[in-house]
Amino acid sequence: MIILLFLSSGLFLGWSLGANDAANIFGTAVGSRMVKFKTAAIIGSIFVILGAVVQGAGASETLGKLGSMQSLAAAFTVALAASLTVLWMTRLKLPVSTSQAIVGSIIGWNYYTNNPTDIGVLTQIVSTWISGPILGGIFAVGLFMLLQLATKKVKLHLLYKDALLRLSLLVIGAFGAYSLGANNIANVMGVFTHAVHFNSIDFGWFVISSKQQLFFIGGIAIGIGIITYSKHVMETVGKTLMPLTPEAALIVVLSQALVLFIFSSKSLSNAFVSIGLPSIPLVPVSSSQIVIGAIIGIGLYKGGREIKFNILGSISLGWIATPIAAGILCFFMLFFVNNVFKQDVVGMEVHQVLITDNQTPKTNSSLVYDTIVLQMQTNSGQVTAEHFQAEKLPQIIESKRDIHLWYVALLFISFISIIVLVIIFSNKQKRWQSQISYLKKQHLNELNDLQNSIEESTIKDKNPDKELNIYQKEFGDREMLQFHIDEQNRRFLQLLSLDFPTMTENEKRLAALLRLKLSSKEIASILNIPTKSLEMSLNNLCEKLKVPDNIGLSDFLVKKYKL
Amino acid sequence: MSLLFKNAKQLVVEIDEFINTVEEGVLVFKQGVLNYLDNEKELFADKITNIDRLEAAADRLQRKIDDEFYRHSLLPQNINDIESMLDRMDELIDIAKDNLYQFEIELPFFPDSIREDYIRLTNNSVEAALCVIPAVRTFFNEPVQVRNMLSKVYFYEKETDKISRSIKRKLFHDMPELDLAHKIHLRYFALHIESISDKAEKLADVLSLMALKLNI
């Protein structure tokens, strides 16, 4: 029970890792409704646990080289500092990664206990933070090219392609979850591996070691994080932050899974060594940053117009700010745990050595100072434990502690200034972005108005019903006019019919209009015919009515039919 | 896994069936108009029955396809575009049926001098629709090729416009023996027949954009 209490900080870190990082694997698939959340959560949880148990040892050994905590309280504090840093920086909307937070915390612990930090291991870890996103980008470009080639060669129905894509998203998602578990379990449980010891479970044909049991618990925490809290994150990532097409998402997830797998596979590293290549550093890397690297890689391949390069600045800032924040927080928390709760944060081995050397029982807090001083002096070769002088101890401790506090204060101030600068810069950027989006919106509105007006005019031209209505209206007016003309000329038309029975209705109508002394243009417009057609009709009428040459047609009609 | 492909297979069959129905509907419209112009009343009545049946089948299939798409959330990225494309295809058979019914109800009289023009108009307008239908099939299998197939649709649509204009000009300028109501009535039928190619052009526009989106 006490072990579980101490493990709680690591479990919380695992939970938050599951809640956030599962979105990098299934975010687009769930956000775009290609895969149901329930399916994604179940597959994600199972494969994260499998990855953690089967392949989680490699990366955690590297973290152990950076700082190996023998005490449960120290491991608890280190994991808590990392998780609080992640929580705090996420709330401040700053880029954060659990890998960087845990490394910062371990360095903070090293600093507090005066354990030497292995610069070689640290360099190896930091270099993978940089090479991870770059490798992700390279993989993404290669895979994207392959996918394009395959799409050109294989001609599938869109629906079969969709089914295949769904299946691939599930399979590659499972591989991504496995790699995430294998690589990132070190962040969650890596610090506890030397402090917690379970009895191995022997199943006959395989044995589950203490580490694997610890990783299984951590995997369950990640799984719970996926099931309980990742839905919202997945939907946000899928729809807004990372609106990728499912094909691009597949490439991104596969690249991320490959990078995580490479940085956690012992067998692959051994295979490299066996063929004379340098070994692969097995280090926990940030899955989010690999994803960003992969997206940027695809963006660059496509021409690089839509890439937001400022995100690279944010990542670099995360590499510096997260470990510093976690380190400082861890230092203060260790101080607090050590002096207030009187917990051993150094480790049992050192503790026992000190007791035998001095033969006097000491409190945990003073043992820390003893350890710091003893180790420093022993390392520098100035004094040995036997020459240790009890009366000089308080002065030395005081001066060393002051120096440490000064360092920490300076680091803290510089960290706060970086945060302030970032916040100011991001506010400015937000203002610029809102101005740009306002201008874009205005421009789009103008374009929409223009499009609507064009569409309206097109509809007017093309819609037969509307056109018919217009004509019907026109036709109605003409009918009315014709009715009036017929009414006024009823007697005239009757006489005309008697005199010339072969006359058509149109000819009679024309004669009636001519009798009204209307011009050719006016008549043509009333009858809706061109003037040339009217002229031809008039000639025909002249012939039919036998109009003499010396008199006009209208005058002839007026004179003949004086009513 | 087999369930995923089973859904897809079923929907592929249904979409093919829907496209076939629309294609058949457009061909029935063409034959119907030609039968009417040739005064083959019995054959025309057959075509009316046929197009009625085909339009109902197209509606039923479209509803089924919509249902399948949403139930299994297939092609979630393109579902809206595909729905709009299927709607426009359905409009094609709807308008073909409506137009054929207009012939049956209004019984327009086509003078001999203009009948040939109406036959040409019908052939061209229907040809535009018949050219867009293979493009719809290609969209599902090879979207890259769609844009190349649409140039014929635009060509036939323009030809239809030209013929329609020439018919209207002929009606109002060169046929004084017809009264205005008759002219307008015939003009109205030119518009009806022309509307098939207009719908085909709209469908081609939608397809062209969808293919472009898929190829980006």
PDB file of C-alpha atoms in Angstrom, chain B residues 25-136:
ATOM      1  CA  GLY B  25     -33.246   7.422 -67.186  1.00  0.00           C
ATOM      2  CA  VAL B  26     -31.458   9.970 -69.353  1.00  0.00           C
ATOM      3  CA  LEU B  27     -31.521   7.570 -72.336  1.00  0.00           C
ATOM      4  CA  VAL B  28     -35.230   6.936 -71.787  1.00  0.00           C
ATOM      5  CA  PHE B  29     -35.805  10.696 -71.778  1.00  0.00           C
ATOM      6  CA  LYS B  30     -34.010  11.010 -75.102  1.00  0.00           C
ATOM      7  CA  GLN B  31     -36.007   8.184 -76.671  1.00  0.00           C
ATOM      8  CA  GLY B  32     -39.218   9.569 -75.209  1.00  0.00           C
ATOM      9  CA  VAL B  33     -38.701  13.018 -76.733  1.00  0.00           C
ATOM     10  CA  LEU B  34     -37.772  11.497 -80.084  1.00  0.00           C
ATOM     11  CA  ASN B  35     -40.886   9.275 -79.944  1.00  0.00           C
ATOM     12  CA  TYR B  36     -42.995  12.346 -79.212  1.00  0.00           C
ATOM     13  CA  LEU B  37     -41.452  14.313 -82.064  1.00  0.00           C
ATOM     14  CA  ASP B  38     -42.055  11.356 -84.410  1.00  0.00           C
ATOM     15  CA  ASN B  39     -45.617  11.117 -83.118  1.00  0.00           C
ATOM     16  CA  GLU B  40     -45.121   7.526 -81.834  1.00  0.00           C
ATOM     17  CA  LYS B  41     -47.660   7.759 -79.081  1.00  0.00           C
ATOM     18  CA  GLU B  42     -47.523   4.222 -77.732  1.00  0.00           C
ATOM     19  CA  LEU B  43     -43.759   4.189 -77.491  1.00  0.00           C
ATOM     20  CA  PHE B  44     -43.868   7.576 -75.798  1.00  0.00           C
ATOM     21  CA  ALA B  45     -46.342   6.251 -73.218  1.00  0.00           C
ATOM     22  CA  ASP B  46     -43.948   3.331 -72.557  1.00  0.00           C
ATOM     23  CA  LYS B  47     -41.128   5.780 -71.934  1.00  0.00           C
ATOM     24  CA  ILE B  48     -43.240   7.697 -69.441  1.00  0.00           C
ATOM     25  CA  THR B  49     -43.860   4.492 -67.497  1.00  0.00           C
ATOM     26  CA  ASN B  50     -40.190   3.572 -67.707  1.00  0.00           C
ATOM     27  CA  ILE B  51     -38.863   6.887 -66.485  1.00  0.00           C
ATOM     28  CA  ASP B  52     -41.356   6.879 -63.638  1.00  0.00           C
ATOM     29  CA  ARG B  53     -40.045   3.506 -62.493  1.00  0.00           C
ATOM     30  CA  LEU B  54     -36.404   4.497 -62.934  1.00  0.00           C
ATOM     31  CA  GLU B  55     -36.815   7.750 -61.028  1.00  0.00           C
ATOM     32  CA  ALA B  56     -38.433   5.929 -58.106  1.00  0.00           C
ATOM     33  CA  ALA B  57     -35.607   3.349 -58.139  1.00  0.00           C
ATOM     34  CA  ALA B  58     -32.970   6.105 -58.186  1.00  0.00           C
ATOM     35  CA  ASP B  59     -34.622   7.818 -55.199  1.00  0.00           C
ATOM     36  CA  ARG B  60     -34.760   4.545 -53.274  1.00  0.00           C
ATOM     37  CA  LEU B  61     -31.121   3.766 -54.034  1.00  0.00           C
ATOM     38  CA  GLN B  62     -29.984   7.261 -53.108  1.00  0.00           C
ATOM     39  CA  ARG B  63     -31.679   7.023 -49.727  1.00  0.00           C
ATOM     40  CA  LYS B  64     -30.079   3.617 -49.159  1.00  0.00           C
ATOM     41  CA  ILE B  65     -26.616   4.903 -50.114  1.00  0.00           C
ATOM     42  CA  ASP B  66     -26.993   7.953 -47.824  1.00  0.00           C
ATOM     43  CA  ASP B  67     -28.044   5.683 -45.009  1.00  0.00           C
ATOM     44  CA  GLU B  68     -25.066   3.327 -45.493  1.00  0.00           C
ATOM     45  CA  PHE B  69     -22.591   6.184 -45.687  1.00  0.00           C
ATOM     46  CA  TYR B  70     -23.755   7.723 -42.418  1.00  0.00           C
ATOM     47  CA  ARG B  71     -24.365   4.472 -40.554  1.00  0.00           C
ATOM     48  CA  HIS B  72     -20.820   3.194 -41.132  1.00  0.00           C
ATOM     49  CA  SER B  73     -19.300   6.716 -41.343  1.00  0.00           C
ATOM     50  CA  LEU B  74     -17.604   5.823 -44.616  1.00  0.00           C
ATOM     51  CA  LEU B  75     -15.357   8.339 -46.393  1.00  0.00           C
ATOM     52  CA  PRO B  76     -15.914  10.881 -43.594  1.00  0.00           C
ATOM     53  CA  GLN B  77     -13.693  13.470 -45.272  1.00  0.00           C
ATOM     54  CA  ASN B  78     -15.593  13.400 -48.562  1.00  0.00           C
ATOM     55  CA  ILE B  79     -19.082  12.417 -47.495  1.00  0.00           C
ATOM     56  CA  ASN B  80     -20.587  15.906 -47.955  1.00  0.00           C
ATOM     57  CA  ASP B  81     -19.154  16.268 -51.448  1.00  0.00           C
ATOM     58  CA  ILE B  82     -20.258  12.789 -52.451  1.00  0.00           C
ATOM     59  CA  GLU B  83     -23.748  13.429 -51.106  1.00  0.00           C
ATOM     60  CA  SER B  84     -23.987  16.636 -53.083  1.00  0.00           C
ATOM     61  CA  MET B  85     -22.755  14.830 -56.226  1.00  0.00           C
ATOM     62  CA  LEU B  86     -25.341  12.064 -55.821  1.00  0.00           C
ATOM     63  CA  ASP B  87     -28.012  14.736 -55.243  1.00  0.00           C
ATOM     64  CA  ARG B  88     -27.079  16.399 -58.501  1.00  0.00           C
ATOM     65  CA  MET B  89     -27.208  13.056 -60.303  1.00  0.00           C
ATOM     66  CA  ASP B  90     -30.639  12.467 -58.864  1.00  0.00           C
ATOM     67  CA  GLU B  91     -31.687  15.933 -60.061  1.00  0.00           C
ATOM     68  CA  LEU B  92     -30.691  14.819 -63.566  1.00  0.00           C
ATOM     69  CA  ILE B  93     -33.200  11.954 -63.615  1.00  0.00           C
ATOM     70  CA  ASP B  94     -35.792  14.053 -61.749  1.00  0.00           C
ATOM     71  CA  ILE B  95     -35.695  16.783 -64.361  1.00  0.00           C
ATOM     72  CA  ALA B  96     -35.714  14.221 -67.185  1.00  0.00           C
ATOM     73  CA  LYS B  97     -38.906  12.737 -65.732  1.00  0.00           C
ATOM     74  CA  ASP B  98     -40.514  16.163 -65.159  1.00  0.00           C
ATOM     75  CA  ASN B  99     -39.729  17.226 -68.703  1.00  0.00           C
ATOM     76  CA  LEU B 100     -41.129  14.078 -70.233  1.00  0.00           C
ATOM     77  CA  TYR B 101     -44.306  14.620 -68.226  1.00  0.00           C
ATOM     78  CA  GLN B 102     -44.501  18.198 -69.556  1.00  0.00           C
ATOM     79  CA  PHE B 103     -44.650  16.718 -73.050  1.00  0.00           C
ATOM     80  CA  GLU B 104     -47.387  14.344 -71.966  1.00  0.00           C
ATOM     81  CA  ILE B 105     -49.465  17.024 -70.208  1.00  0.00           C
ATOM     82  CA  GLU B 106     -49.028  20.031 -72.476  1.00  0.00           C
ATOM     83  CA  LEU B 107     -48.884  18.165 -75.812  1.00  0.00           C
ATOM     84  CA  PRO B 108     -46.870  20.833 -77.639  1.00  0.00           C
ATOM     85  CA  PHE B 109     -47.246  20.981 -81.403  1.00  0.00           C
ATOM     86  CA  PHE B 110     -43.924  21.062 -83.277  1.00  0.00           C
ATOM     87  CA  PRO B 111     -44.206  22.306 -86.871  1.00  0.00           C
ATOM     88  CA  ASP B 112     -42.244  20.218 -89.380  1.00  0.00           C
ATOM     89  CA  SER B 113     -39.879  23.069 -90.147  1.00  0.00           C
ATOM     90  CA  ILE B 114     -38.535  23.079 -86.605  1.00  0.00           C
ATOM     91  CA  ARG B 115     -38.769  19.422 -85.603  1.00  0.00           C
ATOM     92  CA  GLU B 116     -35.259  18.588 -86.823  1.00  0.00           C
ATOM     93  CA  ASP B 117     -33.846  21.375 -84.649  1.00  0.00           C
ATOM     94  CA  TYR B 118     -35.554  19.926 -81.599  1.00  0.00           C
ATOM     95  CA  ILE B 119     -34.127  16.486 -82.410  1.00  0.00           C
ATOM     96  CA  ARG B 120     -30.625  17.999 -82.590  1.00  0.00           C
ATOM     97  CA  LEU B 121     -31.249  19.882 -79.358  1.00  0.00           C
ATOM     98  CA  THR B 122     -32.349  16.694 -77.584  1.00  0.00           C
ATOM     99  CA  ASN B 123     -29.368  14.686 -78.863  1.00  0.00           C
ATOM    100  CA  ASN B 124     -26.847  17.299 -77.783  1.00  0.00           C
ATOM    101  CA  SER B 125     -28.415  17.967 -74.409  1.00  0.00           C
ATOM    102  CA  VAL B 126     -28.592  14.264 -73.570  1.00  0.00           C
ATOM    103  CA  GLU B 127     -25.045  13.734 -74.881  1.00  0.00           C
ATOM    104  CA  ALA B 128     -23.774  16.241 -72.269  1.00  0.00           C
ATOM    105  CA  ALA B 129     -25.467  14.180 -69.541  1.00  0.00           C
ATOM    106  CA  LEU B 130     -24.161  10.913 -70.997  1.00  0.00           C
ATOM    107  CA  CYS B 131     -20.611  12.289 -70.960  1.00  0.00           C
ATOM    108  CA  VAL B 132     -20.745  13.341 -67.302  1.00  0.00           C
ATOM    109  CA  ILE B 133     -21.925   9.927 -66.083  1.00  0.00           C
ATOM    110  CA  PRO B 134     -18.681   8.034 -66.968  1.00  0.00           C
ATOM    111  CA  ALA B 135     -16.804  10.839 -65.213  1.00  0.00           C
ATOM    112  CA  VAL B 136     -18.797  10.063 -62.053  1.00  0.00           C
TER     113      VAL B 136
END
